[in-house]
Amino acid sequence: MLTRLQVTNIALIDKSDIAFDAGFSVLTGETGAGKSILIESVSFVLGERASRESIRTGAEKASAEATFLLSADSPVRAYLSEQQLDNGDELVLYRELSLSGRNVCRVNGVLVGTAELKAIGDLLVDLHGQHAHQSLLNPETHLQLIDAYAKSDVDGLKTRVEEARQSALQAERALATLKNGLRERERRVDAIRFQMKEIDAVSPVDGEEEQLEADRLRMRNAETISEGLNAAYDALFSEGGALSTLTDAREALNRIGEFDESYRKLSERTDEAYYSLEDVAYELRDGRDAFRFDPDLLEQTESRLAALQNLKRKYGAAIADILAYREKIENEYRILSDGDNQIETLEKAYREAVDTFGTLAKELSDRRKAAAKKLMRETIAELNGMGMPHAAMETAFTEIPKEQLAETGIDEAMFLLSANRGEPVKPLIKVASGGEMSRIMLAMKAALSDADRIETLIFDEIDTGISGMVANAVAEKMRALGRKRQVLCVTHLPQIAAYADAQYVAYKYSDAEKTHSITRRLTEAERPKEIARIMGSDENDAAAMKHAKQLLEAAKK
């Protein structure tokens, strides 16, 4: 769960440091006070897209840091361990954005990219922004919600479906290429033939470049090597050299070795040193006598390296890449050269690939339909407790022909709703009001929270379009959700604010130079005043203050 958020120089916020607890918390405040800025700051530190326009006027950069306390079964733990970013139960995310557009992102103090930061953020927080409930009006999101609910049942199969789809698309492209006209085919064949001939003329061998570079280095320094070998040999074998001096030492120690055990051991060690050094001298002599500098061989080596470098410029960064490219174009050449005979083969391969895709997509479709039924049951159960006692929901699936190779498999899905008893289910876009749409989204989020195990849910004004007793029901549902997950909600409704375990208020003020936004946690004694303000009154209105206290007392009960 999110335990702390520090924000610096984002929009109207100079510096903010807020601690959060588990359970259900609300953020209230006047319109424009900075509530959404705080939510945007969370989005920013979770790796979402950010604009330099969000940097506070006069500042060089904006930053945000979020600290999370991870549960034992948090879905982010496995990812952090895999990326070697694990730091126990505490996780700290940091991001800053400068006016130059430079992003700096850190996870537990380790620099990462924004994509990696976002991948981690997606496992930590489900952020439901303003108007996000309207996405339910787009049927394309319905299938995404079903997949999110069925996550563990469909993720692996979705990967296999996508792999089969890509194989079918590749077969389709190969077939289209083959049918693309003889003239174009011949041009491509000529180009491939030239490339294969150029590569084959050099015949690169994986690993040879390193050996050639070592040989070149040795030959370029032949004179230095020869001088070194001669000097070393002379230093050992010449008169007065190391071996001659060591011989004198051996003889001296041999004469006194019988007088003391330590002298005898020194004599033996001197003998060993002599023989070892003598072996070195012989190897130096052999190396010196065998060493030859061949200018022609150096020229051949240089030429070979140049030829390899030319291939690398054209076909790959390494010899292994060049060989892989050679194999790839050879396969293409074989297909194109025998185009007429290959069409039938490729058509068969394409049909088989489409059939494989269709079989896997059908299995995926069956799992989706089973998950959709369960999701609808859970969503209806949630809606029944939010002022929609007669709600009915279904999912209408439409089958896409497998030949279309759609990204979603063979499924299109659309949620259908009947909000009133006796009315048939119809598409959401035709029958759901704004308030009903908000409640449906909240109900689905409640169902999804058990499926995805994301520990923190943030709702930015999900209470749009609801009021009265419905607001009480929604408030109770959000508190219930807060018992299983950490829930933070931006709200303008007094009922929802009253049901929160903790309440934060955002407000702004202006000095001679700038406007500032501040967010702080209210004490229990301060909450009635803020709830009275939400109701359109203030602390001087005795009736409003009494009502606010009654709301808080009722919520506690």
Short mmCIF file of C-alpha atoms in Angstrom, two decimals, residues 126-426:
data_model
loop_
_atom_site.label_atom_id
_atom_site.label_comp_id
_atom_site.label_asym_id
_atom_site.label_seq_id
_atom_site.Cartn_x
_atom_site.Cartn_y
_atom_site.Cartn_z
CA ASP A 126 -5.07 0.89 -10.07
CA LEU A 127 -5.75 4.57 -10.80
CA HIS A 128 -9.25 5.37 -11.99
CA GLY A 129 -9.11 8.90 -13.35
CA GLN A 130 -11.88 11.41 -13.94
CA HIS A 131 -14.33 10.29 -16.62
CA ALA A 132 -12.69 6.83 -16.74
CA HIS A 133 -16.13 5.29 -16.12
CA GLN A 134 -17.08 6.63 -19.55
CA SER A 135 -14.70 4.10 -21.07
CA LEU A 136 -17.49 1.59 -20.44
CA LEU A 137 -19.30 3.28 -23.31
CA ASN A 138 -16.62 1.86 -25.60
CA PRO A 139 -17.25 -1.88 -26.10
CA GLU A 140 -13.54 -2.42 -26.83
CA THR A 141 -12.85 -1.94 -23.11
CA HIS A 142 -15.34 -4.65 -22.15
CA LEU A 143 -13.14 -7.47 -23.38
CA GLN A 144 -10.15 -5.89 -21.63
CA LEU A 145 -12.07 -5.93 -18.33
CA ILE A 146 -13.02 -9.57 -18.82
CA ASP A 147 -9.39 -10.48 -19.51
CA ALA A 148 -8.25 -8.52 -16.46
CA TYR A 149 -10.75 -10.44 -14.34
CA ALA A 150 -9.78 -13.82 -15.80
CA LYS A 151 -6.07 -12.90 -15.72
CA SER A 152 -4.47 -16.15 -14.50
CA ASP A 153 -6.82 -18.27 -16.62
CA VAL A 154 -6.19 -16.47 -19.90
CA ASP A 155 -2.77 -14.78 -19.80
CA GLY A 156 -0.78 -17.81 -20.95
CA LEU A 157 -3.37 -18.75 -23.56
CA LYS A 158 -3.48 -15.16 -24.86
CA THR A 159 0.27 -15.36 -25.41
CA ARG A 160 -0.14 -18.59 -27.38
CA VAL A 161 -2.98 -17.07 -29.42
CA GLU A 162 -0.83 -14.05 -30.25
CA GLU A 163 2.09 -16.29 -31.25
CA ALA A 164 -0.23 -18.30 -33.51
CA ARG A 165 -1.61 -15.05 -34.93
CA GLN A 166 1.86 -13.77 -35.73
CA SER A 167 2.74 -17.08 -37.41
CA ALA A 168 -0.41 -16.83 -39.54
CA LEU A 169 0.33 -13.19 -40.39
CA GLN A 170 3.88 -14.12 -41.34
CA ALA A 171 2.57 -16.90 -43.59
CA GLU A 172 0.07 -14.45 -45.06
CA ARG A 173 2.80 -11.91 -45.77
CA ALA A 174 5.04 -14.55 -47.33
CA LEU A 175 2.20 -15.67 -49.57
CA ALA A 176 1.40 -12.08 -50.56
CA THR A 177 5.06 -11.43 -51.30
CA LEU A 178 5.21 -14.51 -53.48
CA LYS A 179 2.20 -13.36 -55.46
CA ASN A 180 3.43 -9.82 -55.83
CA GLY A 181 4.39 -10.08 -59.47
CA LEU A 182 7.31 -11.65 -61.27
CA ARG A 183 9.11 -8.37 -61.93
CA GLU A 184 9.22 -7.35 -58.27
CA ARG A 185 10.11 -10.90 -57.34
CA GLU A 186 13.00 -10.97 -59.77
CA ARG A 187 14.34 -7.66 -58.47
CA ARG A 188 14.32 -9.04 -54.95
CA VAL A 189 15.92 -12.29 -56.10
CA ASP A 190 18.73 -10.34 -57.79
CA ALA A 191 19.29 -8.27 -54.65
CA ILE A 192 19.38 -11.36 -52.43
CA ARG A 193 21.69 -13.16 -54.87
CA PHE A 194 24.11 -10.23 -54.78
CA GLN A 195 24.06 -10.13 -50.97
CA MET A 196 24.63 -13.87 -50.63
CA LYS A 197 27.46 -13.71 -53.15
CA GLU A 198 29.09 -10.82 -51.30
CA ILE A 199 28.88 -12.66 -47.97
CA ASP A 200 30.03 -15.97 -49.48
CA ALA A 201 33.01 -14.30 -51.12
CA VAL A 202 34.31 -13.50 -47.65
CA SER A 203 32.94 -16.67 -45.97
CA PRO A 204 33.05 -15.25 -42.44
CA VAL A 205 33.53 -17.66 -39.56
CA ASP A 206 32.08 -16.87 -36.16
CA GLY A 207 34.92 -16.04 -33.75
CA GLU A 208 37.62 -15.45 -36.36
CA GLU A 209 37.63 -11.68 -36.03
CA GLU A 210 38.96 -11.80 -32.48
CA GLN A 211 41.83 -14.12 -33.52
CA LEU A 212 42.67 -11.96 -36.52
CA GLU A 213 42.81 -8.85 -34.37
CA ALA A 214 45.14 -10.64 -31.96
CA ASP A 215 47.37 -11.75 -34.85
CA ARG A 216 47.41 -8.24 -36.27
CA LEU A 217 48.37 -6.76 -32.93
CA ARG A 218 51.27 -9.22 -32.67
CA MET A 219 52.51 -8.58 -36.21
CA ARG A 220 52.23 -4.79 -35.89
CA ASN A 221 54.50 -5.04 -32.88
CA ALA A 222 56.89 -7.62 -34.35
CA GLU A 223 60.00 -5.51 -33.84
CA THR A 224 59.17 -4.80 -30.22
CA ILE A 225 58.42 -8.50 -29.60
CA SER A 226 61.69 -9.61 -31.25
CA GLU A 227 63.70 -7.14 -29.21
CA GLY A 228 61.96 -8.25 -26.06
CA LEU A 229 62.64 -11.93 -26.68
CA ASN A 230 66.34 -11.26 -27.43
CA ALA A 231 66.77 -9.01 -24.43
CA ALA A 232 65.11 -11.48 -22.10
CA TYR A 233 67.18 -14.39 -23.42
CA ASP A 234 70.44 -12.43 -23.13
CA ALA A 235 69.56 -11.34 -19.61
CA LEU A 236 69.25 -14.99 -18.63
CA PHE A 237 71.94 -16.79 -20.68
CA SER A 238 74.69 -14.27 -21.33
CA GLU A 239 77.89 -14.22 -19.32
CA GLY A 240 77.13 -12.57 -16.03
CA GLY A 241 73.42 -13.10 -16.66
CA ALA A 242 70.82 -14.41 -14.25
CA LEU A 243 71.61 -18.10 -14.80
CA SER A 244 75.34 -17.54 -14.35
CA THR A 245 74.74 -15.60 -11.13
CA LEU A 246 72.30 -18.23 -9.92
CA THR A 247 74.93 -20.93 -10.61
CA ASP A 248 77.34 -19.17 -8.23
CA ALA A 249 74.61 -19.04 -5.61
CA ARG A 250 73.87 -22.76 -6.01
CA GLU A 251 77.51 -23.72 -5.59
CA ALA A 252 77.87 -21.53 -2.49
CA LEU A 253 74.79 -23.02 -0.85
CA ASN A 254 75.74 -26.58 -1.82
CA ARG A 255 79.01 -26.16 0.10
CA ILE A 256 77.27 -25.24 3.35
CA GLY A 257 74.13 -27.32 3.03
CA GLU A 258 75.53 -30.19 5.12
CA PHE A 259 76.05 -27.85 8.12
CA ASP A 260 72.44 -26.84 8.72
CA GLU A 261 69.00 -28.07 7.63
CA SER A 262 67.89 -24.55 6.73
CA TYR A 263 70.92 -24.11 4.42
CA ARG A 264 70.13 -27.40 2.75
CA LYS A 265 66.54 -26.32 2.07
CA LEU A 266 67.75 -23.02 0.68
CA SER A 267 70.09 -24.94 -1.60
CA GLU A 268 67.22 -27.10 -2.87
CA ARG A 269 65.03 -24.07 -3.51
CA THR A 270 67.89 -22.39 -5.39
CA ASP A 271 68.27 -25.52 -7.55
CA GLU A 272 64.53 -25.45 -8.31
CA ALA A 273 64.73 -21.77 -9.23
CA TYR A 274 67.68 -22.43 -11.51
CA TYR A 275 65.99 -25.25 -13.40
CA SER A 276 62.75 -23.27 -13.71
CA LEU A 277 64.60 -20.23 -15.02
CA GLU A 278 66.61 -22.45 -17.36
CA ASP A 279 63.32 -23.76 -18.84
CA VAL A 280 62.20 -20.17 -19.36
CA ALA A 281 65.47 -19.41 -21.13
CA TYR A 282 65.07 -22.40 -23.48
CA GLU A 283 61.49 -21.37 -24.30
CA LEU A 284 62.67 -17.82 -24.97
CA ARG A 285 65.36 -19.13 -27.30
CA ASP A 286 62.88 -21.36 -29.15
CA GLY A 287 60.40 -18.52 -29.39
CA ARG A 288 63.08 -16.13 -30.62
CA ASP A 289 64.34 -18.57 -33.25
CA ALA A 290 60.80 -19.40 -34.42
CA PHE A 291 59.56 -15.79 -34.51
CA ARG A 292 59.29 -14.43 -38.01
CA PHE A 293 57.64 -11.28 -39.32
CA ASP A 294 55.84 -11.77 -42.62
CA PRO A 295 54.69 -8.48 -44.20
CA ASP A 296 52.53 -10.38 -46.66
CA LEU A 297 50.72 -12.16 -43.84
CA LEU A 298 50.07 -8.82 -42.09
CA GLU A 299 48.66 -7.43 -45.32
CA GLN A 300 46.44 -10.50 -45.72
CA THR A 301 45.21 -10.13 -42.13
CA GLU A 302 44.48 -6.42 -42.61
CA SER A 303 42.62 -7.19 -45.82
CA ARG A 304 40.59 -9.93 -44.16
CA LEU A 305 39.60 -7.67 -41.28
CA ALA A 306 38.61 -4.92 -43.71
CA ALA A 307 36.42 -7.37 -45.62
CA LEU A 308 34.72 -8.46 -42.40
CA GLN A 309 34.21 -4.84 -41.37
CA ASN A 310 32.56 -4.12 -44.72
CA LEU A 311 30.11 -6.99 -44.16
CA LYS A 312 29.36 -5.77 -40.63
CA ARG A 313 28.49 -2.31 -41.94
CA LYS A 314 25.92 -3.83 -44.27
CA TYR A 315 24.57 -6.96 -42.66
CA GLY A 316 25.06 -6.99 -38.90
CA ALA A 317 26.98 -5.73 -35.91
CA ALA A 318 28.74 -9.08 -35.40
CA ILE A 319 29.70 -12.07 -37.54
CA ALA A 320 26.97 -14.12 -35.88
CA ASP A 321 24.44 -11.49 -37.05
CA ILE A 322 25.84 -11.65 -40.59
CA LEU A 323 25.52 -15.44 -40.67
CA ALA A 324 21.96 -15.23 -39.30
CA TYR A 325 21.08 -12.67 -41.98
CA ARG A 326 22.65 -14.93 -44.62
CA GLU A 327 20.47 -17.82 -43.48
CA LYS A 328 17.38 -15.61 -43.48
CA ILE A 329 17.84 -14.31 -47.02
CA GLU A 330 18.75 -17.78 -48.26
CA ASN A 331 15.38 -19.04 -47.04
CA GLU A 332 13.69 -16.11 -48.76
CA TYR A 333 15.71 -16.75 -51.91
CA ARG A 334 14.67 -20.39 -51.94
CA ILE A 335 11.00 -19.40 -51.67
CA LEU A 336 11.18 -16.66 -54.28
CA SER A 337 13.27 -18.65 -56.75
CA ASP A 338 10.72 -21.39 -56.82
CA GLY A 339 7.71 -19.10 -56.55
CA ASP A 340 5.16 -20.93 -58.64
CA ASN A 341 5.77 -24.24 -56.93
CA GLN A 342 5.89 -22.58 -53.53
CA ILE A 343 2.50 -20.87 -53.75
CA GLU A 344 0.61 -24.09 -53.06
CA THR A 345 2.95 -24.93 -50.18
CA LEU A 346 2.58 -21.48 -48.63
CA GLU A 347 -1.18 -21.50 -49.05
CA LYS A 348 -1.30 -24.78 -47.17
CA ALA A 349 0.98 -23.39 -44.45
CA TYR A 350 -1.21 -20.31 -44.20
CA ARG A 351 -4.40 -22.37 -43.85
CA GLU A 352 -2.80 -24.52 -41.18
CA ALA A 353 -1.58 -21.45 -39.29
CA VAL A 354 -5.06 -19.90 -39.42
CA ASP A 355 -6.60 -23.16 -38.20
CA THR A 356 -4.14 -23.29 -35.30
CA PHE A 357 -4.97 -19.70 -34.45
CA GLY A 358 -8.67 -20.45 -34.64
CA THR A 359 -8.41 -23.49 -32.37
CA LEU A 360 -6.49 -21.59 -29.70
CA ALA A 361 -8.74 -18.54 -30.04
CA LYS A 362 -11.80 -20.76 -29.55
CA GLU A 363 -10.33 -22.15 -26.33
CA LEU A 364 -9.59 -18.57 -25.22
CA SER A 365 -13.15 -17.55 -26.12
CA ASP A 366 -14.61 -20.36 -23.99
CA ARG A 367 -12.55 -19.26 -20.99
CA ARG A 368 -13.56 -15.63 -21.53
CA LYS A 369 -17.24 -16.54 -21.63
CA ALA A 370 -16.96 -18.49 -18.39
CA ALA A 371 -15.10 -15.59 -16.75
CA ALA A 372 -17.63 -13.07 -18.09
CA LYS A 373 -20.51 -14.95 -16.47
CA LYS A 374 -18.72 -14.96 -13.14
CA LEU A 375 -17.80 -11.27 -13.50
CA MET A 376 -21.40 -10.39 -14.27
CA ARG A 377 -22.63 -12.31 -11.18
CA GLU A 378 -20.15 -10.51 -8.92
CA THR A 379 -20.87 -7.12 -10.52
CA ILE A 380 -24.62 -7.58 -10.06
CA ALA A 381 -24.09 -8.55 -6.42
CA GLU A 382 -22.10 -5.35 -5.90
CA LEU A 383 -24.70 -3.24 -7.75
CA ASN A 384 -27.51 -4.67 -5.64
CA GLY A 385 -25.87 -3.04 -2.64
CA MET A 386 -25.47 0.31 -4.39
CA GLY A 387 -29.05 1.32 -5.05
CA MET A 388 -29.61 -0.94 -8.06
CA PRO A 389 -31.53 -3.87 -6.49
CA HIS A 390 -33.07 -5.02 -9.78
CA ALA A 391 -29.97 -4.70 -11.95
CA ALA A 392 -29.28 -7.43 -14.46
CA MET A 393 -26.16 -7.69 -16.62
CA GLU A 394 -25.04 -9.99 -19.39
CA THR A 395 -22.17 -10.14 -21.86
CA ALA A 396 -22.97 -10.48 -25.56
CA PHE A 397 -20.16 -12.14 -27.50
CA THR A 398 -19.82 -11.78 -31.27
CA GLU A 399 -17.57 -14.18 -33.13
CA ILE A 400 -14.99 -12.67 -35.50
CA PRO A 401 -14.05 -14.89 -38.44
CA LYS A 402 -10.69 -16.48 -37.67
CA GLU A 403 -9.40 -15.41 -41.10
CA GLN A 404 -9.40 -11.79 -39.91
CA LEU A 405 -6.61 -12.69 -37.46
CA ALA A 406 -7.88 -10.09 -35.00
CA GLU A 407 -5.75 -9.06 -32.05
CA THR A 408 -8.54 -10.09 -29.69
CA GLY A 409 -8.79 -13.59 -31.16
CA ILE A 410 -12.29 -14.39 -32.36
CA ASP A 411 -14.09 -12.31 -29.73
CA GLU A 412 -15.93 -9.03 -29.58
CA ALA A 413 -17.73 -8.46 -26.29
CA MET A 414 -20.36 -5.99 -25.15
CA PHE A 415 -21.85 -5.52 -21.70
CA LEU A 416 -25.64 -5.38 -21.56
CA LEU A 417 -27.63 -3.82 -18.70
CA SER A 418 -31.13 -3.72 -17.38
CA ALA A 419 -31.36 -1.30 -14.48
CA ASN A 420 -35.06 -1.89 -13.82
CA ARG A 421 -37.19 -4.98 -13.26
CA GLY A 422 -39.06 -6.12 -16.31
CA GLU A 423 -36.81 -4.34 -18.80
CA PRO A 424 -34.70 -6.37 -21.23
CA VAL A 425 -30.92 -6.04 -21.15
CA LYS A 426 -29.55 -3.55 -23.67
#
